[in-house]
XYZ file of C-alpha atoms in Angstrom:
779
model
C 7.491 29.109 -35.758
C 6.824 32.539 -34.007
C 9.218 33.606 -31.168
C 6.423 33.237 -28.624
C 6.249 29.821 -29.586
C 9.663 29.287 -29.480
C 10.314 30.952 -25.937
C 7.744 28.738 -24.567
C 9.370 25.367 -26.122
C 12.497 26.842 -24.440
C 10.919 27.304 -20.904
C 9.568 23.728 -21.597
C 12.801 22.407 -22.137
C 14.309 24.496 -19.137
C 11.659 22.960 -16.406
C 12.175 19.200 -18.153
C 16.189 19.852 -17.870
C 15.660 20.677 -14.104
C 13.330 18.179 -13.405
C 15.949 15.446 -14.467
C 18.916 17.573 -12.554
C 16.530 17.330 -9.407
C 15.698 13.739 -9.662
C 12.092 13.930 -9.682
C 11.990 10.957 -12.400
C 13.107 8.928 -10.329
C 11.304 9.874 -7.333
C 7.999 9.345 -9.444
C 9.100 5.928 -10.557
C 9.128 4.891 -6.525
C 5.637 6.562 -6.381
C 4.320 4.284 -9.192
C 6.068 0.953 -7.216
C 3.493 1.884 -4.302
C 0.333 2.433 -6.653
C -1.878 -1.038 -6.288
C -3.736 -0.891 -9.758
C -3.113 0.408 -13.402
C -5.588 3.525 -12.812
C -3.617 5.056 -10.138
C -0.195 4.541 -12.185
C -1.867 6.258 -14.997
C -2.538 9.255 -12.538
C 0.863 9.336 -11.396
C 2.269 9.317 -14.446
C 0.156 12.307 -16.092
C 0.907 14.224 -12.948
C 2.386 17.572 -13.727
C 3.905 20.028 -10.935
C 3.145 22.863 -13.216
C -0.421 23.690 -12.375
C -1.930 26.799 -10.975
C -1.362 27.457 -7.155
C -5.132 26.476 -6.650
C -4.677 23.132 -8.026
C -1.172 22.745 -6.253
C -3.708 23.468 -2.579
C -6.283 20.864 -3.633
C -3.716 18.193 -4.090
C -2.187 19.237 -0.804
C -5.320 19.224 0.858
C -6.613 15.931 -0.635
C -3.205 14.293 0.789
C -3.860 15.788 4.145
C -7.508 14.608 4.284
C -6.854 11.112 3.654
C -3.899 10.968 6.137
C -6.135 12.109 8.494
C -9.057 9.378 7.638
C -6.044 6.538 7.214
C -5.108 7.711 10.871
C -8.594 7.294 12.296
C -9.966 4.129 10.749
C -9.641 1.291 8.594
C -6.799 1.375 5.611
C -8.163 2.095 2.265
C -8.590 -1.223 0.275
C -5.215 -2.004 -1.670
C -6.509 -4.775 -4.873
C -4.440 -4.946 -8.139
C -7.568 -4.005 -10.896
C -7.663 -5.384 -14.113
C -7.795 -2.470 -17.192
C -11.367 -2.121 -18.419
C -10.664 1.088 -20.221
C -11.063 -0.983 -23.884
C -13.941 -3.046 -22.543
C -16.211 0.377 -21.739
C -15.403 1.572 -25.038
C -16.552 -1.810 -26.685
C -19.757 -1.824 -24.480
C -20.586 2.018 -25.330
C -21.348 0.676 -28.890
C -24.897 -0.473 -30.497
C -25.448 -4.180 -30.123
C -21.849 -4.958 -28.483
C -21.972 -8.181 -26.236
C -19.270 -8.532 -23.369
C -18.154 -12.098 -22.667
C -19.054 -13.273 -18.809
C -15.609 -12.922 -17.704
C -15.052 -9.451 -19.270
C -18.247 -8.548 -17.250
C -16.738 -10.124 -14.301
C -13.774 -7.943 -14.737
C -15.911 -4.967 -14.993
C -17.419 -5.693 -11.502
C -14.247 -6.481 -9.568
C -13.622 -2.698 -10.518
C -17.306 -1.753 -9.604
C -16.763 -3.345 -6.528
C -13.729 -1.814 -5.323
C -15.104 1.692 -6.442
C -18.093 0.484 -3.722
C -15.463 -0.188 -1.211
C -14.064 3.250 -2.183
C -17.105 5.317 -1.570
C -17.766 3.488 1.529
C -14.399 4.283 2.917
C -15.010 8.147 2.043
C -18.329 8.190 3.440
C -16.859 9.006 6.743
C -15.084 12.359 5.160
C -17.176 15.511 5.518
C -14.734 17.626 3.391
C -13.168 17.784 -0.051
C -13.751 13.695 -0.520
C -17.440 14.119 -0.285
C -17.928 14.837 -4.096
C -15.826 11.735 -4.746
C -17.660 9.356 -2.275
C -21.008 10.172 -4.101
C -19.091 9.639 -7.357
C -17.614 6.535 -6.641
C -20.803 4.754 -5.570
C -21.722 2.506 -8.602
C -25.081 2.538 -10.410
C -27.275 0.172 -8.007
C -29.050 -1.610 -10.509
C -25.823 -2.069 -12.778
C -24.023 -3.414 -10.238
C -26.771 -5.540 -8.491
C -27.612 -6.993 -11.930
C -23.629 -8.015 -12.367
C -23.430 -9.166 -8.964
C -26.653 -11.704 -9.103
C -26.048 -12.927 -12.467
C -22.567 -13.774 -12.607
C -20.241 -15.762 -10.464
C -16.683 -15.291 -9.967
C -15.600 -17.688 -12.641
C -17.924 -15.956 -15.162
C -20.619 -18.631 -14.923
C -24.046 -16.979 -15.431
C -26.522 -17.746 -12.102
C -29.340 -20.185 -12.890
C -31.484 -17.146 -11.278
C -29.385 -14.517 -14.130
C -33.701 -14.880 -15.594
C -36.456 -16.910 -14.726
C -36.156 -18.274 -18.591
C -32.967 -19.526 -17.934
C -33.635 -21.336 -15.025
C -36.440 -22.892 -16.997
C -34.089 -23.880 -19.721
C -31.262 -25.188 -17.413
C -33.710 -27.262 -15.320
C -34.586 -28.690 -19.040
C -31.358 -29.158 -20.189
C -30.462 -31.270 -16.628
C -33.618 -33.341 -17.251
C -32.995 -34.042 -20.971
C -29.209 -34.812 -19.925
C -30.205 -37.248 -16.960
C -32.926 -39.059 -19.548
C -30.174 -39.390 -21.728
C -27.255 -40.492 -19.230
C -30.372 -43.184 -17.581
C -30.785 -44.618 -21.034
C -26.931 -45.390 -21.929
C -26.413 -46.602 -18.430
C -28.852 -49.003 -18.665
C -27.218 -50.252 -21.942
C -23.732 -50.192 -20.081
C -25.494 -52.734 -17.702
C -26.823 -55.280 -19.934
C -25.195 -58.659 -19.071
C -25.240 -59.637 -22.964
C -23.303 -56.778 -24.038
C -20.706 -56.416 -21.357
C -17.718 -57.656 -23.346
C -18.401 -54.825 -26.272
C -17.371 -51.731 -24.264
C -13.834 -50.488 -24.406
C -14.341 -48.793 -21.526
C -17.827 -48.801 -19.661
C -18.340 -45.271 -19.172
C -20.367 -42.640 -21.263
C -18.653 -40.218 -23.470
C -19.304 -37.009 -25.186
C -18.270 -36.282 -28.538
C -19.641 -32.635 -30.143
C -22.222 -32.137 -27.616
C -23.797 -35.871 -27.898
C -23.860 -38.606 -25.530
C -21.821 -41.897 -26.783
C -20.877 -45.017 -25.939
C -17.042 -46.386 -26.487
C -17.425 -49.696 -28.478
C -14.409 -52.081 -29.228
C -14.074 -51.744 -32.970
C -14.418 -56.016 -33.451
C -17.972 -55.594 -31.857
C -19.519 -52.830 -34.044
C -22.462 -55.252 -35.216
C -23.338 -55.749 -31.502
C -24.871 -52.239 -31.379
C -26.998 -50.480 -33.779
C -26.439 -46.736 -33.834
C -24.171 -43.796 -35.353
C -20.721 -43.664 -35.467
C -19.657 -40.195 -34.429
C -15.540 -40.549 -34.140
C -12.857 -43.289 -34.050
C -9.731 -43.478 -31.548
C -6.527 -42.693 -32.918
C -5.410 -46.339 -32.239
C -8.763 -47.503 -34.382
C -9.842 -49.644 -31.722
C -12.418 -47.933 -30.270
C -15.517 -46.628 -32.177
C -17.692 -43.860 -30.557
C -21.482 -44.766 -31.194
C -24.553 -43.105 -30.715
C -27.267 -45.855 -29.886
C -30.452 -45.542 -32.243
C -32.550 -45.473 -29.118
C -30.777 -42.326 -27.863
C -30.977 -40.397 -31.043
C -33.776 -38.208 -30.677
C -33.221 -37.486 -26.865
C -29.806 -36.265 -27.859
C -31.510 -34.061 -30.669
C -33.803 -32.963 -28.026
C -31.086 -32.002 -25.565
C -29.269 -30.279 -28.194
C -32.130 -27.948 -29.104
C -32.640 -27.216 -25.214
C -28.836 -26.749 -25.178
C -29.113 -23.992 -28.213
C -31.984 -22.482 -26.718
C -29.990 -22.044 -23.344
C -26.936 -20.550 -25.159
C -29.362 -18.129 -26.784
C -30.733 -16.968 -23.302
C -27.468 -16.558 -21.784
C -25.929 -14.660 -25.028
C -29.424 -12.548 -24.441
C -28.808 -12.079 -20.671
C -25.059 -11.175 -21.606
C -26.112 -8.561 -24.442
C -28.657 -6.836 -21.729
C -25.867 -6.526 -19.030
C -23.738 -5.153 -21.618
C -26.262 -2.373 -22.767
C -26.801 -1.646 -19.137
C -23.072 -1.029 -18.791
C -23.099 1.023 -22.211
C -25.223 3.340 -20.925
C -23.087 4.260 -17.618
C -19.876 4.468 -19.647
C -19.151 8.188 -19.448
C -19.776 8.276 -15.706
C -17.869 4.941 -15.326
C -14.939 6.551 -17.298
C -14.655 9.759 -14.474
C -15.077 7.096 -11.893
C -12.085 5.250 -13.022
C -10.157 8.790 -13.039
C -11.306 9.424 -9.382
C -9.819 5.930 -8.474
C -6.687 6.266 -10.040
C -6.445 9.381 -8.013
C -7.465 8.120 -4.434
C -5.296 5.241 -4.960
C -2.217 7.286 -6.366
C -2.467 9.828 -2.957
C -2.538 6.584 -0.837
C 0.131 5.346 -2.459
C 1.844 8.576 -2.175
C 1.296 8.849 1.490
C 2.805 5.336 1.702
C 5.702 6.218 -0.128
C 6.336 9.422 1.894
C 5.836 7.661 5.259
C 9.264 6.126 4.374
C 10.859 9.715 5.011
C 8.534 10.587 7.576
C 6.630 12.927 5.600
C 4.463 16.176 6.327
C 1.857 17.883 4.224
C 3.377 21.189 3.806
C 1.581 24.804 3.840
C 1.540 26.840 0.264
C 2.569 30.356 0.598
C 0.887 32.640 -1.727
C 4.469 34.225 -2.331
C 7.638 33.139 -3.976
C 9.461 32.443 -0.522
C 9.552 29.390 1.918
C 10.208 28.365 5.463
C 11.475 24.630 6.017
C 12.263 22.802 9.448
C 14.168 19.592 9.415
C 14.527 19.611 5.514
C 15.999 16.337 4.343
C 16.506 15.365 0.609
C 13.988 12.374 -0.117
C 15.975 10.378 -1.858
C 18.772 10.552 0.233
C 16.867 9.692 3.316
C 15.552 6.642 1.718
C 19.078 5.168 0.918
C 20.269 6.262 4.398
C 17.044 6.296 6.803
C 19.055 7.192 9.927
C 22.064 9.390 8.825
C 20.623 12.066 6.783
C 20.857 15.587 8.414
C 18.020 17.906 8.431
C 18.253 21.782 7.784
C 16.598 24.503 8.743
C 16.006 27.277 5.786
C 13.900 30.580 5.377
C 14.398 32.420 2.092
C 12.142 34.788 0.443
C 11.400 37.481 3.138
C 14.514 38.906 4.478
C 16.897 37.574 2.110
C 16.337 36.673 -1.946
C 19.396 34.778 -2.336
C 21.290 32.326 -0.595
C 25.118 31.435 -1.200
C 26.057 27.844 0.267
C 30.035 27.202 0.723
C 32.076 24.493 1.996
C 34.067 21.285 1.063
C 33.534 18.854 -1.623
C 31.092 16.258 -0.487
C 30.231 18.331 2.285
C 26.205 18.589 1.467
C 25.871 21.744 -0.773
C 24.625 20.065 -3.919
C 22.367 17.657 -1.862
C 20.730 20.550 0.018
C 20.456 22.544 -2.927
C 18.381 19.620 -4.662
C 16.595 18.932 -1.785
C 15.083 22.902 -1.866
C 14.022 22.233 -5.410
C 12.880 18.539 -5.292
C 10.609 19.394 -2.435
C 9.079 21.846 -3.846
C 8.633 19.737 -6.938
C 7.278 16.825 -4.816
C 4.686 19.153 -2.780
C 3.474 20.343 -6.095
C 2.661 16.852 -6.774
C 0.829 16.622 -3.557
C 3.253 14.421 -1.888
C 4.011 15.104 1.722
C 7.751 16.166 2.212
C 10.630 15.531 4.359
C 10.367 18.823 5.883
C 8.009 21.138 7.980
C 6.588 24.810 7.334
C 5.384 26.034 4.243
C 6.790 25.941 0.421
C 6.431 29.027 -1.858
C 4.699 29.252 -4.969
C 6.844 29.431 -7.872
C 5.733 29.713 -11.709
C 9.260 27.822 -12.742
C 12.125 26.022 -10.872
C 15.320 26.418 -12.815
C 18.334 24.605 -12.117
C 22.088 24.189 -13.527
C 23.658 21.110 -11.546
C 26.298 18.950 -12.709
C 28.121 18.444 -15.890
C 26.401 19.981 -18.989
C 28.496 18.412 -21.268
C 26.969 17.808 -24.498
C 29.364 15.886 -27.072
C 26.885 15.931 -29.838
C 26.712 19.438 -30.121
C 30.454 19.684 -29.721
C 29.945 21.528 -25.979
C 32.556 21.248 -23.173
C 30.912 21.517 -19.998
C 31.340 25.218 -19.018
C 29.929 25.967 -22.766
C 27.009 23.709 -21.853
C 26.369 25.461 -18.631
C 26.734 28.617 -20.178
C 24.466 28.127 -22.804
C 21.529 26.954 -20.038
C 22.339 29.898 -18.134
C 21.652 31.868 -21.263
C 18.231 30.800 -21.692
C 17.642 30.601 -17.790
C 18.703 34.473 -17.125
C 16.534 35.218 -20.529
C 13.351 33.223 -19.766
C 13.352 33.765 -15.745
C 10.074 35.409 -14.416
C 10.377 37.263 -11.067
C 8.608 34.479 -9.180
C 10.696 31.874 -10.409
C 13.173 29.594 -8.032
C 16.895 29.280 -9.473
C 19.507 26.673 -8.452
C 22.855 27.121 -9.567
C 25.682 24.477 -8.468
C 29.439 25.559 -8.689
C 28.560 28.484 -11.138
C 31.939 29.264 -13.025
C 33.630 25.852 -12.833
C 35.379 24.642 -15.907
C 37.234 27.628 -16.896
C 39.914 30.161 -15.614
C 39.066 30.582 -11.872
C 39.321 34.302 -12.248
C 37.018 34.513 -15.526
C 34.733 31.719 -13.904
C 34.800 33.914 -10.516
C 33.893 36.917 -12.372
C 30.928 35.496 -14.291
C 29.464 33.815 -11.434
C 29.592 37.132 -9.286
C 27.901 39.293 -12.347
C 25.324 36.490 -12.475
C 24.384 36.378 -9.051
C 24.669 40.164 -8.950
C 21.823 40.067 -11.500
C 19.296 37.840 -9.891
C 19.872 39.506 -7.018
C 19.097 42.973 -8.459
C 15.933 41.635 -10.418
C 14.541 39.911 -6.925
C 14.807 36.533 -8.338
C 14.927 34.166 -5.472
C 17.926 32.164 -5.822
C 20.574 29.582 -4.288
C 23.958 29.207 -5.527
C 26.901 26.988 -4.073
C 30.548 27.757 -4.904
C 33.858 27.280 -3.383
C 35.134 30.824 -4.804
C 36.134 33.348 -2.066
C 35.393 36.202 -4.304
C 31.568 35.113 -3.858
C 32.097 35.038 -0.325
C 33.001 38.299 0.004
C 30.304 39.335 -2.363
C 27.732 37.795 -0.136
C 29.114 39.423 2.749
C 28.600 42.743 1.168
C 25.599 42.263 -0.822
C 22.331 43.456 0.486
C 19.532 40.657 0.443
C 22.167 38.313 0.169
C 22.248 35.228 2.853
C 25.891 33.375 3.433
C 26.120 30.132 4.862
C 28.318 27.335 4.862
C 28.225 23.658 5.238
C 29.728 22.311 8.723
C 33.092 20.284 9.199
C 34.849 18.846 11.754
C 38.325 19.688 11.764
C 39.364 16.711 14.091
C 37.824 13.750 12.174
C 38.563 15.855 8.681
C 34.757 14.883 8.068
C 31.700 17.030 6.754
C 28.784 17.489 9.312
C 26.172 18.407 6.480
C 24.875 21.037 9.203
C 24.202 24.420 7.045
C 25.686 27.088 9.424
C 24.299 30.606 8.492
C 26.539 33.653 8.292
C 29.320 31.708 8.515
C 31.611 30.855 4.980
C 32.408 26.979 4.436
C 36.086 26.545 4.067
C 37.205 24.264 1.120
C 39.432 22.563 3.295
C 41.373 21.262 0.484
C 44.800 21.098 1.824
C 43.837 19.476 5.076
C 41.923 16.985 3.046
C 45.120 16.527 0.896
C 47.277 15.934 3.580
C 44.798 13.428 5.315
C 44.778 11.364 2.210
C 48.336 11.181 2.201
C 50.011 13.554 -0.270
C 53.859 14.014 -0.198
C 54.859 16.683 2.766
C 56.740 18.831 0.389
C 54.437 19.504 -2.002
C 52.222 20.354 0.712
C 54.795 22.669 2.506
C 54.785 24.346 -1.045
C 51.442 24.767 -1.630
C 50.843 26.133 1.852
C 53.712 28.734 1.113
C 51.946 29.783 -2.404
C 48.392 29.638 -0.678
C 49.737 32.085 2.473
C 51.296 34.380 0.287
C 48.207 34.887 -1.950
C 45.882 35.020 0.847
C 44.085 38.301 1.211
C 43.579 40.527 3.853
C 40.261 38.910 5.435
C 40.544 40.853 8.957
C 37.615 43.342 7.975
C 35.764 40.151 6.286
C 35.880 38.046 9.434
C 34.668 41.244 11.523
C 31.926 41.588 9.559
C 31.024 37.861 9.558
C 31.364 37.716 13.480
C 28.768 40.562 13.756
C 26.579 38.761 11.516
C 26.989 35.516 13.485
C 26.575 37.479 16.971
C 23.313 39.014 15.602
C 22.077 35.363 14.575
C 22.731 33.620 17.965
C 20.918 36.439 19.702
C 17.856 35.859 17.237
C 18.321 32.214 17.793
C 18.105 32.713 21.768
C 15.225 35.052 21.708
C 13.594 32.359 19.691
C 14.732 29.781 21.967
C 13.197 31.561 24.563
C 9.878 32.258 22.881
C 9.767 28.468 22.252
C 10.557 27.363 25.734
C 7.381 29.805 27.079
C 5.037 28.345 24.493
C 6.017 24.696 25.715
C 5.639 25.880 29.311
C 1.930 27.146 28.473
C 1.009 24.243 26.449
C 1.956 21.746 29.281
C -0.139 24.094 31.541
C -3.057 23.928 29.167
C -2.760 20.236 29.083
C -2.647 20.112 32.948
C -5.672 22.347 33.213
C -7.390 19.748 30.424
C -6.341 16.817 32.362
C -8.042 18.356 35.427
C -11.059 19.260 34.152
C -11.494 15.363 32.338
C -10.945 14.230 36.046
C -13.752 16.469 37.315
C -16.115 14.927 34.445
C -15.150 11.524 34.980
C -15.859 12.019 38.747
C -19.065 13.408 38.333
C -20.076 11.003 35.833
C -19.370 8.052 38.616
C -21.018 10.128 41.078
C -24.074 10.215 38.650
C -23.977 6.896 37.942
C -23.840 5.793 41.536
C -27.031 8.015 42.224
C -28.634 6.611 39.341
C -27.922 2.824 40.452
C -29.234 3.710 44.165
C -32.448 5.264 43.051
C -32.881 2.345 40.597
C -32.458 -0.238 43.376
C -34.777 1.892 45.742
C -37.334 1.577 42.813
C -37.126 -1.886 42.609
C -37.611 -2.113 46.056
C -40.816 -0.354 45.775
C -41.988 -2.221 43.056
C -41.268 -5.507 44.812
C -43.311 -4.070 47.863
C -46.185 -3.038 45.382
C -46.323 -6.340 43.810
C -46.341 -7.898 47.637
C -49.192 -5.663 48.518
C -51.415 -6.332 45.438
C -50.721 -10.035 46.061
C -52.187 -9.521 49.653
C -55.049 -6.817 49.861
C -55.372 -5.999 46.216
C -54.787 -2.197 46.816
C -54.682 -1.287 43.550
C -54.762 2.480 44.198
C -51.642 2.600 46.397
C -49.754 0.341 43.800
C -50.701 2.734 41.151
C -49.496 5.784 43.007
C -45.997 4.153 43.746
C -45.919 3.453 39.945
C -46.680 6.969 39.272
C -44.285 8.602 41.695
C -41.321 6.004 40.256
C -42.219 7.231 36.688
C -41.703 10.868 37.754
C -38.411 9.853 39.240
C -36.882 7.723 37.040
C -37.939 9.983 33.698
C -36.233 12.748 35.323
C -32.962 10.435 36.194
C -33.249 9.184 32.645
C -32.916 12.447 30.734
C -29.101 12.353 30.256
C -27.612 10.952 27.282
C -26.189 7.699 27.644
C -22.693 7.602 26.804
C -21.594 5.631 23.186
C -19.599 2.803 24.021
C -16.609 2.232 21.736
C -15.998 -0.239 19.053
C -14.873 -3.864 20.618
C -16.892 -3.186 24.096
C -18.904 -6.139 25.493
C -22.361 -5.837 26.837
C -25.504 -7.155 27.286
C -28.399 -7.139 24.621
C -31.145 -6.279 26.992
C -34.276 -7.986 25.207
C -32.869 -11.202 24.821
C -30.233 -11.162 27.844
C -27.759 -12.327 25.663
C -23.686 -10.857 25.425
C -22.746 -9.165 22.379
C -19.899 -7.049 20.928
C -20.214 -3.827 19.724
C -18.908 -3.848 15.804
C -20.077 -0.352 14.738
C -21.387 2.953 16.383
C -23.869 5.394 14.745
C -23.699 8.555 16.972
C -26.356 10.329 14.825
C -29.065 7.774 15.055
C -28.013 6.737 18.709
C -27.654 3.036 17.749
C -25.330 0.295 17.360
C -24.602 -2.845 15.321
C -23.478 -5.977 17.422
C -22.343 -9.220 16.638
C -25.208 -11.750 18.276
C -24.264 -15.475 17.888
C -22.819 -14.733 14.675
C -24.996 -12.160 13.171
C -24.592 -8.691 12.741
C -27.650 -6.655 14.344
C -28.459 -2.880 14.094
C -30.155 -2.477 17.920
C -31.162 1.017 19.950
C -28.709 2.775 22.369
C -30.766 2.041 25.222
C -31.141 -1.743 24.649
C -27.201 -1.979 25.294
C -25.990 -2.442 28.957
C -22.205 -2.149 28.830
C -20.213 -5.100 30.902
C -16.495 -5.833 30.042
C -16.653 -8.912 32.044
C -19.098 -10.573 30.155
C -17.566 -13.830 28.008
C -19.101 -14.357 24.721
C -20.332 -17.338 23.691
C -17.683 -19.362 21.990
C -18.543 -21.039 18.335
C -19.090 -24.546 18.089
C -18.097 -26.749 15.304
C -15.601 -26.009 12.108
C -18.643 -24.350 10.288
C -20.995 -21.583 11.143
C -24.245 -20.858 9.622
C -24.278 -17.966 7.250
C -27.066 -15.619 5.864
C -28.285 -15.945 2.532
C -27.406 -12.452 2.358
C -24.150 -13.073 2.551
C -24.109 -16.033 0.704
C -27.399 -16.768 -0.855
C -26.587 -19.828 -3.075
C -24.347 -22.424 -0.592
C -24.543 -23.666 2.885
C -21.627 -25.468 4.000
C -22.289 -28.180 6.562
C -18.874 -29.782 6.156
C -17.309 -31.340 9.518
C -20.625 -30.695 11.704
C -22.545 -33.654 13.667
C -25.840 -34.435 12.182
C -27.813 -32.588 14.676
C -25.811 -29.495 14.065
C -25.812 -29.730 10.479
C -29.933 -30.497 10.741
C -30.388 -27.237 12.612
C -28.145 -25.089 10.289
C -30.154 -26.512 7.271
C -33.565 -25.593 8.467
C -32.267 -21.964 9.778
C -30.901 -21.591 6.140
C -34.288 -22.988 4.636
C -35.926 -20.372 6.887
C -33.747 -17.560 6.055
C -33.800 -18.386 2.107
C -37.392 -18.553 2.029
C -38.165 -15.464 3.876
C -35.895 -13.661 1.199
C -37.810 -15.113 -1.837
C -34.921 -17.598 -2.853
C -35.992 -19.886 -5.538
C -32.818 -22.372 -5.204
C -30.373 -22.896 -2.499
C -27.107 -25.278 -2.715
C -26.022 -27.508 0.106
C -22.283 -28.258 0.551
C -21.927 -31.323 2.465
C -19.340 -33.689 0.982
C -18.679 -37.145 -0.153
C -17.252 -38.722 2.714
C -19.643 -41.292 4.297
C -22.753 -40.092 3.019
C -24.318 -39.063 6.387
C -24.849 -35.285 5.463
C -25.662 -36.280 1.902
C -28.800 -38.781 3.210
C -29.709 -36.126 6.126
C -30.147 -33.499 3.275
C -31.964 -35.733 0.817
C -34.405 -36.952 3.502
C -35.131 -33.902 5.008
C -35.552 -32.006 1.398
C -38.277 -34.776 0.652
C -40.244 -34.311 4.045
C -40.054 -30.677 3.969
C -42.907 -29.228 2.386
C -40.935 -26.126 1.132
C -38.499 -27.793 -0.990
C -40.056 -28.480 -4.318
C -37.231 -30.838 -5.760
C -33.946 -32.362 -4.716
C -30.995 -33.328 -6.938
C -27.279 -33.685 -7.048
C -25.350 -30.653 -8.631
C -23.476 -31.110 -12.039
C -19.781 -32.490 -11.933
C -18.752 -28.483 -12.779
C -20.760 -27.777 -9.766
C -19.621 -30.005 -7.149
C -21.418 -33.392 -8.334
C -21.916 -35.993 -5.402
C -20.617 -33.519 -2.577
C -23.195 -30.714 -3.374
C -27.100 -30.844 -3.389
C -29.368 -28.333 -5.235
C -32.761 -27.647 -3.802
C -35.425 -25.906 -5.803
C -37.936 -24.036 -2.945
C -41.620 -23.475 -3.597
């Protein structure tokens, strides 16, 4: 293996190690749990944070765009989908035939893709290309939708040949059953039947005869019961009819196979596009799932800087926030512009490591396109390396310190200038003086190379290094001395004390030991006066900068409030002008109506057509000028009057470009011009009558449900259904009336016999509803 390949493998290993240390796999697992289907899960599993900056920017743009779409309108559909990748591979092979159920699985995926495309149709940004791609092929989708029901059965109208063959099968089956029923009713044979019902064996209709009466019925014995007491006999008189039925059913199966083969071929021609569609569906659902997950930590989509630097406000560790949503403290952190290195000090369990991990994890999450628990800007880093926790490797016979040093060696060898280095408790695990020397040397090396780095430590020598070093920022995690508890708040410019002796006293270590420890510590304590003075100077400077920033923020808040007042004032003026214009228009309209009434009265009395014509012409001029103002678009859910019918309606959708509305008129959805709608929120919408409601054939073309309706309502609904079905060119409709007392069934049968548009009436097959469903063939 070449040296270049070895270095590349080492870099990838360090990246993987950092992702493990920063708990990215756990975050990815939580993301997968929010994905609705397998295509999104595949997308999330395949995502890598190490892509070009432009790809990261696109990921963040997609998240921000989908976040806006979800905030403005309906939710993105979330459905579990079957995995059809193997079916697409099979469909692409010449001569392949998918089963009806397999094609239904494909149709389910295409249906959701169509909903995705409709959802993205409102987008005018980065999702426009996806909206066009996700829309399924219209012919393929229509064929699958019109040929198969949800259970995988082919509709009769899947082809004209299939409709004819099924009609023949039904007719032949009816003849066979009528013949056998006649035999069952013969009085002289009543005692020979084991069970007076028709049975079916191997596709042939038979009669169950008691074994000891075998000679009473001439026919072919096809089967015997397990007990031997029953023979299943095909009477000789029905053998030829059963043969004809078998031939018709075979022809029907051949036609069904041909239809499935044609549908598979049509699907195979679209495989390339569909594979890309599945990938885009996975990406879209993965983004939605990411927004869902990020909503748990109130995530924001950050901006991506072009430089290896970042500025974050209210930074929280996302996984900690999920475990403790109300108690995680947010911290502000800027690094890379004025300072390239941050040293974080403070007591154990004070939040040093959590803050270190939060910086790395939010960058990795943002690189995947996730909103992060912070506001601001993230940096563009070619690599993020981290040495966190115990690096002990028993198999390699390495101690924690040795493992840490090996990782550190590889990082120092491979780190590019635009990397982010995170080192937790560097130098622990060996002699404190030697560890401190190594830690300071590593920190100085990274600082001199200009590599952005964050380190955590207890060591006093590193605190002095941070105060002395140019471009090094010192920060300490806060500690409440009264309660002896950490505050988890980062305090820049201050070194966080370890508070080891205080904590030891709190947990009850014996007082003689504590006194000796304090004496030793006091004797070994170095002179910190110069360092304290330097620290206080830095603190005063930071406080002055904070005060200046706070003043600027207050001024910005004041200006924003003033601007809002101006906007509110302008809105009030616009509303008042609109109200005055409306009142003027109503006055003009009332005056015009009075003049029209006067003109009509004049025509009735004196037939003065010239005066009436002049009056109407003058009104045309006045009303034409007044009507030039565009009518305001109503909001979805508004009520008003549909002027041509003077009927109350409710707005369902609004089309600003076309100046039209979709309204609900007695259960039907109509698009009407805006001019035909008169807003009136006082109108009451008509209440629905009965338990069921007429549904247009476009929505459910094959079945009308009359159950629970009175006879008059059912008759009116049936006539409307037939009108719409004939107008739509339907050849068959199904009427669901139930068995009940037979009133609705008789109504359907009588009307079918009397209506000239109905060619034939019959009860449905048992598997299609039997006596509870009527099938009407239309002319």
